[in-house]
Short mmCIF file of N, CA and C in Angstrom, two decimals:
data_model
loop_
_atom_site.label_atom_id
_atom_site.label_comp_id
_atom_site.label_asym_id
_atom_site.label_seq_id
_atom_site.Cartn_x
_atom_site.Cartn_y
_atom_site.Cartn_z
N MET R 300 -12.80 16.76 4.51
CA MET R 300 -13.32 15.41 3.56
C MET R 300 -13.24 13.97 5.06
N LEU R 301 -13.49 13.07 4.26
CA LEU R 301 -14.85 13.13 5.25
C LEU R 301 -13.62 11.52 5.94
N GLU R 302 -13.27 11.56 4.75
CA GLU R 302 -12.05 10.13 5.31
C GLU R 302 -10.59 10.47 5.79
N GLN R 303 -10.27 11.76 5.62
CA GLN R 303 -9.49 13.04 6.96
C GLN R 303 -10.09 13.20 8.16
N SER R 304 -10.87 12.59 8.58
CA SER R 304 -11.81 13.11 9.48
C SER R 304 -12.43 11.97 10.10
N TYR R 305 -12.03 10.15 9.68
CA TYR R 305 -12.57 8.93 9.94
C TYR R 305 -11.52 8.53 11.22
N ILE R 306 -9.58 8.90 9.98
CA ILE R 306 -9.04 8.25 10.03
C ILE R 306 -8.23 9.09 11.18
N GLN R 307 -7.98 10.76 12.25
CA GLN R 307 -8.46 11.10 12.99
C GLN R 307 -9.10 10.74 13.96
N GLN R 308 -10.18 10.31 13.85
CA GLN R 308 -10.91 9.07 15.19
C GLN R 308 -10.29 8.06 15.29
N GLN R 309 -9.64 7.25 14.35
CA GLN R 309 -9.46 6.18 14.69
C GLN R 309 -8.20 6.64 15.02
N GLU R 310 -6.68 5.46 15.37
CA GLU R 310 -5.53 5.60 14.92
C GLU R 310 -5.08 5.17 13.71
N ALA R 311 -4.46 6.16 13.46
CA ALA R 311 -3.97 5.71 12.20
C ALA R 311 -3.05 4.68 11.28
N PRO R 312 -3.59 3.85 9.86
CA PRO R 312 -3.20 2.84 10.05
C PRO R 312 -1.87 3.70 9.35
N LEU R 313 -0.80 1.85 8.90
CA LEU R 313 -0.15 1.95 8.57
C LEU R 313 -0.01 1.23 7.15
N ILE R 314 0.81 2.21 6.43
CA ILE R 314 1.11 2.06 5.04
C ILE R 314 2.38 2.11 4.56
N LEU R 315 3.00 1.10 3.98
CA LEU R 315 4.42 1.07 3.54
C LEU R 315 5.13 0.97 2.53
N ILE R 316 5.47 1.78 1.91
CA ILE R 316 5.99 1.63 0.64
C ILE R 316 7.51 1.99 0.49
N ALA R 317 8.06 0.49 -1.16
CA ALA R 317 8.52 0.70 -1.40
C ALA R 317 9.12 0.56 -2.49
N ASP R 318 9.82 1.41 -3.30
CA ASP R 318 9.84 1.87 -4.54
C ASP R 318 11.20 2.62 -4.82
N ASP R 319 12.89 2.07 -5.35
CA ASP R 319 13.69 2.84 -5.74
C ASP R 319 13.54 4.38 -6.18
N SER R 320 12.97 4.02 -6.26
CA SER R 320 12.76 5.95 -7.04
C SER R 320 12.83 7.00 -5.33
N GLN R 321 13.37 7.67 -5.24
CA GLN R 321 13.30 8.64 -4.54
C GLN R 321 11.82 9.42 -4.16
N MET R 322 11.79 9.91 -5.79
CA MET R 322 10.82 11.09 -6.40
C MET R 322 9.41 10.21 -6.03
N VAL R 323 9.15 9.12 -7.41
CA VAL R 323 8.42 8.16 -6.21
C VAL R 323 7.01 8.03 -5.08
N CYS R 324 8.03 7.82 -3.73
CA CYS R 324 8.78 7.48 -2.44
C CYS R 324 8.06 9.07 -1.47
N LEU R 325 9.09 9.90 -1.96
CA LEU R 325 8.55 11.64 -1.41
C LEU R 325 7.44 11.55 -1.43
N ILE R 326 6.95 11.90 -2.98
CA ILE R 326 5.55 11.87 -3.55
C ILE R 326 3.90 11.10 -3.11
N LEU R 327 4.20 9.33 -2.68
CA LEU R 327 3.50 9.59 -1.88
C LEU R 327 3.29 9.40 -0.62
N GLU R 328 4.34 9.18 0.08
CA GLU R 328 5.00 9.75 1.57
C GLU R 328 3.65 11.09 1.98
N PHE R 329 3.81 11.90 0.79
CA PHE R 329 3.33 13.81 1.18
C PHE R 329 1.85 12.49 0.75
N THR R 330 1.35 13.06 0.18
CA THR R 330 0.46 11.98 -0.36
C THR R 330 -0.85 11.41 0.36
N LEU R 331 -0.18 10.23 0.77
CA LEU R 331 -1.44 9.27 1.82
C LEU R 331 -0.64 10.67 3.51
N ARG R 332 1.11 10.95 3.58
CA ARG R 332 0.61 12.08 4.66
C ARG R 332 -0.56 13.27 5.82
N ARG R 333 -0.04 12.70 3.59
CA ARG R 333 -1.63 14.57 3.88
C ARG R 333 -2.97 14.15 4.38
N ALA R 334 -3.05 13.08 3.90
CA ALA R 334 -4.52 12.02 4.48
C ALA R 334 -4.98 11.39 5.53
N GLY R 335 -3.84 11.58 6.32
CA GLY R 335 -4.11 11.11 7.76
C GLY R 335 -3.63 9.81 7.86
N TYR R 336 -2.46 9.23 7.10
CA TYR R 336 -2.01 7.56 6.77
C TYR R 336 -0.51 8.19 7.32
N ASN R 337 -0.63 7.15 8.19
CA ASN R 337 1.11 7.06 8.83
C ASN R 337 1.78 5.86 8.56
N VAL R 338 2.99 6.65 7.58
CA VAL R 338 3.58 6.36 6.17
C VAL R 338 5.05 5.94 6.68
N ARG R 339 5.51 4.80 5.80
CA ARG R 339 7.58 4.54 6.13
C ARG R 339 7.58 3.60 4.49
N SER R 340 8.47 4.77 4.18
CA SER R 340 9.00 3.90 2.54
C SER R 340 10.43 3.53 2.95
N PHE R 341 10.88 2.98 1.64
CA PHE R 341 11.44 1.85 1.67
C PHE R 341 12.57 1.80 0.45
N ALA R 342 13.89 1.89 0.09
CA ALA R 342 14.49 2.06 -1.41
C ALA R 342 13.63 0.82 -2.12
N ASP R 343 14.28 -0.07 -1.17
CA ASP R 343 13.87 -1.87 -2.16
C ASP R 343 13.27 -2.97 -0.79
N GLY R 344 12.75 -3.29 -1.62
CA GLY R 344 11.44 -4.68 -1.25
C GLY R 344 12.21 -5.31 -0.38
N PHE R 345 13.81 -5.98 -0.06
CA PHE R 345 14.82 -6.06 1.18
C PHE R 345 14.53 -4.93 2.29
N SER R 346 15.17 -4.35 2.53
CA SER R 346 15.70 -3.31 3.63
C SER R 346 13.85 -2.66 3.73
N MET R 347 12.66 -3.26 3.70
CA MET R 347 11.52 -3.44 3.37
C MET R 347 11.15 -4.46 4.77
N LEU R 348 11.72 -5.22 3.95
CA LEU R 348 11.12 -7.01 4.61
C LEU R 348 12.75 -6.92 5.97
N ARG R 349 13.63 -6.60 5.36
CA ARG R 349 14.25 -7.00 7.02
C ARG R 349 13.86 -6.19 8.02
N TRP R 350 13.20 -4.55 7.77
CA TRP R 350 12.55 -4.19 9.24
C TRP R 350 11.14 -4.33 9.57
N LEU R 351 11.00 -5.55 8.68
CA LEU R 351 9.34 -5.49 9.58
C LEU R 351 9.65 -6.65 10.15
N HIS R 352 11.07 -8.03 9.98
CA HIS R 352 11.21 -8.97 10.55
C HIS R 352 12.59 -8.81 11.67
N ASP R 353 13.03 -7.14 11.69
CA ASP R 353 13.09 -6.60 12.85
C ASP R 353 12.52 -6.12 13.75
N GLY R 354 10.75 -6.71 13.61
CA GLY R 354 9.74 -5.54 14.43
C GLY R 354 9.03 -5.06 14.23
N GLY R 355 9.10 -4.41 12.66
CA GLY R 355 8.57 -2.74 12.84
C GLY R 355 6.94 -3.97 12.98
N PRO R 356 5.59 -2.72 12.69
CA PRO R 356 4.81 -3.15 13.06
C PRO R 356 3.89 -3.61 11.87
N VAL R 357 2.43 -5.06 12.27
CA VAL R 357 1.56 -5.00 10.88
C VAL R 357 1.74 -3.99 10.10
N PRO R 358 1.61 -3.85 9.26
CA PRO R 358 1.30 -2.88 8.68
C PRO R 358 -0.10 -2.53 7.72
N ARG R 359 -0.97 -2.36 7.30
CA ARG R 359 -2.33 -2.52 6.70
C ARG R 359 -2.22 -2.60 5.10
N LEU R 360 -1.96 -1.88 5.38
CA LEU R 360 -1.29 -2.14 2.97
C LEU R 360 -0.03 -1.34 2.75
N ILE R 361 0.78 -2.13 2.32
CA ILE R 361 2.06 -1.98 1.29
C ILE R 361 1.92 -1.91 -0.44
N PHE R 362 2.37 -0.74 -0.34
CA PHE R 362 2.32 -0.08 -2.13
C PHE R 362 3.60 -0.95 -2.60
N LEU R 363 3.75 -1.23 -3.38
CA LEU R 363 5.30 -2.49 -4.48
C LEU R 363 5.50 -1.55 -5.72
N ASP R 364 6.91 -1.17 -5.64
CA ASP R 364 7.84 -0.89 -7.10
C ASP R 364 7.46 -2.65 -7.50
N LEU R 365 7.58 -3.10 -9.45
CA LEU R 365 8.01 -4.21 -9.83
C LEU R 365 8.43 -4.43 -9.69
N ILE R 366 9.54 -2.60 -10.16
CA ILE R 366 11.50 -3.48 -10.83
C ILE R 366 12.47 -2.53 -9.68
N MET R 367 12.41 -3.42 -8.16
CA MET R 367 13.96 -2.84 -7.29
C MET R 367 14.95 -3.54 -7.12
N PRO R 368 15.65 -3.12 -6.92
CA PRO R 368 16.80 -4.16 -7.01
C PRO R 368 17.03 -4.94 -5.89
N ARG R 369 17.86 -6.19 -5.59
CA ARG R 369 18.07 -6.90 -4.12
C ARG R 369 16.57 -8.10 -4.71
N MET R 370 15.78 -7.41 -4.92
CA MET R 370 14.43 -8.06 -4.32
C MET R 370 13.13 -7.63 -5.09
N ASP R 371 12.65 -8.55 -6.36
CA ASP R 371 10.99 -7.41 -6.72
C ASP R 371 10.67 -7.68 -6.49
N GLY R 372 8.92 -6.80 -6.60
CA GLY R 372 7.88 -6.23 -6.01
C GLY R 372 6.82 -7.43 -6.02
N TYR R 373 7.76 -9.60 -7.26
CA TYR R 373 6.72 -10.64 -6.19
C TYR R 373 8.07 -11.29 -5.55
N GLN R 374 8.97 -10.97 -5.11
CA GLN R 374 10.22 -11.47 -4.42
C GLN R 374 9.09 -11.07 -2.88
N VAL R 375 9.35 -9.19 -3.41
CA VAL R 375 8.54 -9.65 -1.17
C VAL R 375 7.56 -10.38 -1.43
N ALA R 376 6.03 -10.02 -2.70
CA ALA R 376 4.86 -9.72 -2.18
C ALA R 376 4.38 -12.06 -1.73
N ARG R 377 5.79 -12.94 -2.59
CA ARG R 377 5.31 -13.83 -2.42
C ARG R 377 5.48 -14.29 -0.81
N TRP R 378 6.86 -13.87 -0.87
CA TRP R 378 7.65 -13.87 0.92
C TRP R 378 6.23 -12.46 2.18
N LEU R 379 6.07 -12.55 1.82
CA LEU R 379 5.40 -11.69 2.85
C LEU R 379 3.94 -13.05 3.06
N ARG R 380 3.71 -13.07 1.95
CA ARG R 380 2.75 -13.90 2.02
C ARG R 380 2.89 -15.62 2.26
N LYS R 381 3.67 -15.56 2.91
CA LYS R 381 4.03 -17.31 3.48
C LYS R 381 4.57 -17.00 4.73
N GLN R 382 3.94 -15.98 5.38
CA GLN R 382 4.29 -14.80 6.79
C GLN R 382 2.66 -15.40 7.34
N PRO R 383 2.27 -16.06 8.44
CA PRO R 383 1.45 -15.76 8.58
C PRO R 383 0.51 -13.97 9.64
N THR R 384 1.83 -13.61 9.50
CA THR R 384 1.44 -12.40 10.32
C THR R 384 0.57 -11.48 9.75
N PHE R 385 1.36 -11.61 7.71
CA PHE R 385 1.09 -10.59 7.55
C PHE R 385 -0.81 -11.00 6.38
N ASP R 386 -0.99 -12.05 6.48
CA ASP R 386 -2.06 -12.72 6.49
C ASP R 386 -3.67 -11.45 5.85
N ASN R 387 -3.91 -10.05 6.59
CA ASN R 387 -4.51 -8.98 6.43
C ASN R 387 -3.86 -7.98 5.77
N THR R 388 -2.77 -7.97 5.48
CA THR R 388 -2.43 -6.62 4.54
C THR R 388 -2.06 -7.03 3.09
N LYS R 389 -2.55 -6.05 2.72
CA LYS R 389 -2.42 -5.59 0.84
C LYS R 389 -2.44 -5.03 0.67
N LEU R 390 -1.73 -5.88 -0.45
CA LEU R 390 -0.40 -5.76 -1.03
C LEU R 390 -0.68 -4.58 -3.13
N VAL R 391 -0.31 -3.82 -3.39
CA VAL R 391 -0.76 -2.83 -4.37
C VAL R 391 0.38 -2.43 -4.99
N MET R 392 0.29 -3.33 -6.09
CA MET R 392 1.43 -3.05 -7.20
C MET R 392 1.58 -1.60 -8.36
N HIS R 393 2.65 -1.10 -8.28
CA HIS R 393 2.45 0.16 -8.36
C HIS R 393 4.13 0.47 -9.63
N SER R 394 3.66 0.48 -10.55
CA SER R 394 4.46 0.07 -10.87
C SER R 394 4.50 0.29 -12.91
N ARG R 395 5.54 0.66 -13.66
CA ARG R 395 5.28 1.03 -14.83
C ARG R 395 5.09 -0.01 -15.63
N CYS R 396 5.21 -1.50 -15.20
CA CYS R 396 5.28 -2.09 -16.46
C CYS R 396 3.40 -2.89 -16.25
N ASN R 397 2.78 -2.82 -16.70
CA ASN R 397 1.03 -2.54 -16.87
C ASN R 397 0.55 -3.73 -18.11
N GLY R 398 1.12 -5.19 -17.78
CA GLY R 398 0.22 -6.02 -19.23
C GLY R 398 0.21 -7.07 -18.12
N ILE R 399 -0.52 -8.02 -19.26
CA ILE R 399 -1.26 -9.02 -18.72
C ILE R 399 -0.58 -9.94 -17.90
N LEU R 400 0.54 -9.63 -18.70
CA LEU R 400 1.81 -11.79 -17.63
C LEU R 400 2.04 -10.66 -16.36
N GLU R 401 2.26 -9.53 -15.85
CA GLU R 401 2.78 -9.23 -15.32
C GLU R 401 1.98 -8.90 -13.78
N ARG R 402 0.41 -8.10 -14.73
CA ARG R 402 -0.55 -8.57 -13.88
C ARG R 402 -0.49 -10.31 -13.52
N LEU R 403 -0.79 -11.28 -13.83
CA LEU R 403 -1.06 -12.22 -13.66
C LEU R 403 0.06 -12.79 -12.19
N LYS R 404 1.37 -12.45 -13.17
CA LYS R 404 2.08 -12.82 -12.63
C LYS R 404 1.94 -12.94 -10.84
N GLY R 405 1.85 -10.99 -10.70
CA GLY R 405 1.60 -10.59 -9.17
C GLY R 405 -0.05 -10.50 -8.31
N ARG R 406 -1.44 -10.66 -9.11
CA ARG R 406 -1.67 -11.63 -8.39
C ARG R 406 -1.13 -12.74 -8.24
N LEU R 407 -0.57 -13.98 -8.70
CA LEU R 407 0.17 -15.79 -8.29
C LEU R 407 0.64 -15.18 -6.81
N ALA R 408 1.59 -14.25 -7.18
CA ALA R 408 2.47 -13.95 -6.39
C ALA R 408 1.30 -13.24 -4.99
N GLY R 409 -0.17 -12.83 -5.03
CA GLY R 409 -0.64 -12.92 -3.60
C GLY R 409 -1.07 -11.02 -3.91
N VAL R 410 -0.88 -10.24 -4.82
CA VAL R 410 -1.33 -8.68 -4.82
C VAL R 410 -2.46 -8.59 -4.93
N GLN R 411 -3.13 -8.36 -4.36
CA GLN R 411 -4.96 -7.55 -4.17
C GLN R 411 -5.16 -6.46 -6.19
N ALA R 412 -4.02 -5.29 -5.97
CA ALA R 412 -4.07 -4.33 -6.50
C ALA R 412 -3.65 -3.87 -7.55
N TRP R 413 -3.25 -3.21 -8.96
CA TRP R 413 -2.24 -2.64 -9.98
C TRP R 413 -3.12 -0.82 -10.01
N ILE R 414 -1.69 -0.75 -9.92
CA ILE R 414 -2.69 0.98 -10.19
C ILE R 414 -0.34 1.54 -11.24
N SER R 415 -1.48 1.60 -12.18
CA SER R 415 0.24 1.94 -13.29
C SER R 415 0.48 3.50 -12.22
N LYS R 416 1.32 3.58 -13.31
CA LYS R 416 2.11 4.59 -12.78
C LYS R 416 2.96 4.96 -14.52
N PRO R 417 2.62 6.43 -14.15
CA PRO R 417 2.39 7.60 -13.76
C PRO R 417 0.97 7.76 -13.33
N SER R 418 0.90 7.28 -11.67
CA SER R 418 -0.85 7.55 -11.86
C SER R 418 -0.87 8.97 -10.78
N THR R 419 -2.50 9.20 -10.30
CA THR R 419 -2.70 10.07 -9.97
C THR R 419 -3.03 9.72 -8.19
N THR R 420 -2.89 11.23 -7.96
CA THR R 420 -3.38 11.41 -6.37
C THR R 420 -4.84 10.78 -6.06
N GLN R 421 -5.34 10.87 -6.68
CA GLN R 421 -6.89 9.83 -6.06
C GLN R 421 -6.54 8.43 -6.93
N GLU R 422 -6.34 8.62 -7.13
CA GLU R 422 -5.39 6.09 -7.47
C GLU R 422 -4.46 6.42 -5.91
N ILE R 423 -3.80 6.65 -5.86
CA ILE R 423 -3.84 6.39 -4.09
C ILE R 423 -4.26 6.23 -3.33
N LEU R 424 -4.91 7.20 -3.29
CA LEU R 424 -5.72 7.58 -2.09
C LEU R 424 -6.85 7.00 -2.53
N TYR R 425 -7.93 6.91 -3.76
CA TYR R 425 -8.33 5.23 -3.42
C TYR R 425 -7.69 4.41 -2.99
N MET R 426 -7.16 3.63 -3.68
CA MET R 426 -6.43 2.44 -2.66
C MET R 426 -6.09 2.63 -1.22
N ALA R 427 -5.81 3.41 -0.93
CA ALA R 427 -5.88 3.33 0.69
C ALA R 427 -7.18 3.58 1.03
N TRP R 428 -7.77 4.11 1.03
CA TRP R 428 -9.43 4.15 1.37
C TRP R 428 -10.29 2.31 1.35
N ARG R 429 -10.12 2.19 0.42
CA ARG R 429 -10.23 0.97 -0.06
C ARG R 429 -9.36 -0.61 1.01
N TYR R 430 -8.51 -0.26 0.61
CA TYR R 430 -7.82 -1.28 1.75
C TYR R 430 -7.34 -1.04 3.00
N CYS R 431 -7.43 0.80 3.70
CA CYS R 431 -7.45 0.88 5.11
C CYS R 431 -8.60 1.10 6.02
N MET R 432 -10.07 1.99 5.31
CA MET R 432 -11.08 1.47 6.47
C MET R 432 -11.83 0.49 6.58
N GLU R 433 -11.44 0.84 8.11
CA GLU R 433 -12.24 -0.08 8.35
C GLU R 433 -14.32 -0.82 7.79
N VAL R 434 -14.86 0.97 7.98
CA VAL R 434 -15.89 0.89 7.84
C VAL R 434 -15.96 1.88 6.19
N SER R 435 -17.28 0.41 5.40
CA SER R 435 -17.68 0.07 3.88
C SER R 435 -18.05 1.69 3.66
N PRO R 436 -18.42 1.87 2.57
CA PRO R 436 -18.51 3.08 1.29
C PRO R 436 -19.85 3.38 2.55
N LYS R 437 -20.85 2.56 2.07
CA LYS R 437 -22.75 3.17 2.64
C LYS R 437 -22.35 3.10 4.56
N LYS R 438 -21.33 2.86 5.29
CA LYS R 438 -21.38 3.49 5.80
C LYS R 438 -20.76 5.13 6.28
N CYS R 439 -20.57 5.24 5.27
CA CYS R 439 -19.28 6.45 4.89
C CYS R 439 -20.63 7.30 4.62
N GLU R 440 -21.77 7.30 3.09
CA GLU R 440 -22.28 7.64 3.04
C GLU R 440 -24.10 7.91 4.53
N GLU R 441 -23.79 7.17 5.02
CA GLU R 441 -24.68 7.37 6.66
C GLU R 441 -24.15 8.69 7.47
N ARG R 442 -22.91 8.28 7.29
CA ARG R 442 -21.63 9.89 8.39
C ARG R 442 -22.44 10.66 6.80
N ARG R 443 -21.87 10.29 5.79
CA ARG R 443 -21.94 11.77 5.41
C ARG R 443 -23.55 12.80 5.52
N THR R 444 -24.38 11.62 5.84
CA THR R 444 -25.99 12.83 5.78
C THR R 444 -26.54 12.58 6.84
N SER R 445 -26.03 11.82 7.86
CA SER R 445 -26.15 12.63 9.37
C SER R 445 -26.13 13.50 10.00
#
């Protein structure tokens, strides 16, 4: 798998997951770790923000659930977007709520992409590849053919 070999050559990007469903966290963690990413999950957005505030490393990508206890995905996204430290961190909302209004509110809060639940492994890995890889698809194709 080209993506996995590239990750192994580089330092594995950190991906965070904030979702109150333990099953969703386990599935995302398994999928992303198997592809070679460094992953950490949290039961809610508040716990994740506290961990980041206390010195956790800056992630390249965060998967956020919309509906969580203590802080919803919009609140987490808005807080992150106010902190210059996270300017290069990409946010993907991962939720069952996927109407136009929810997506618009997500964009306004600073979310780059949206994945509807239930999601496929391919959707999760595509978002990780899209936002974590430093090489373009053209460069990947060049590596594959050489």
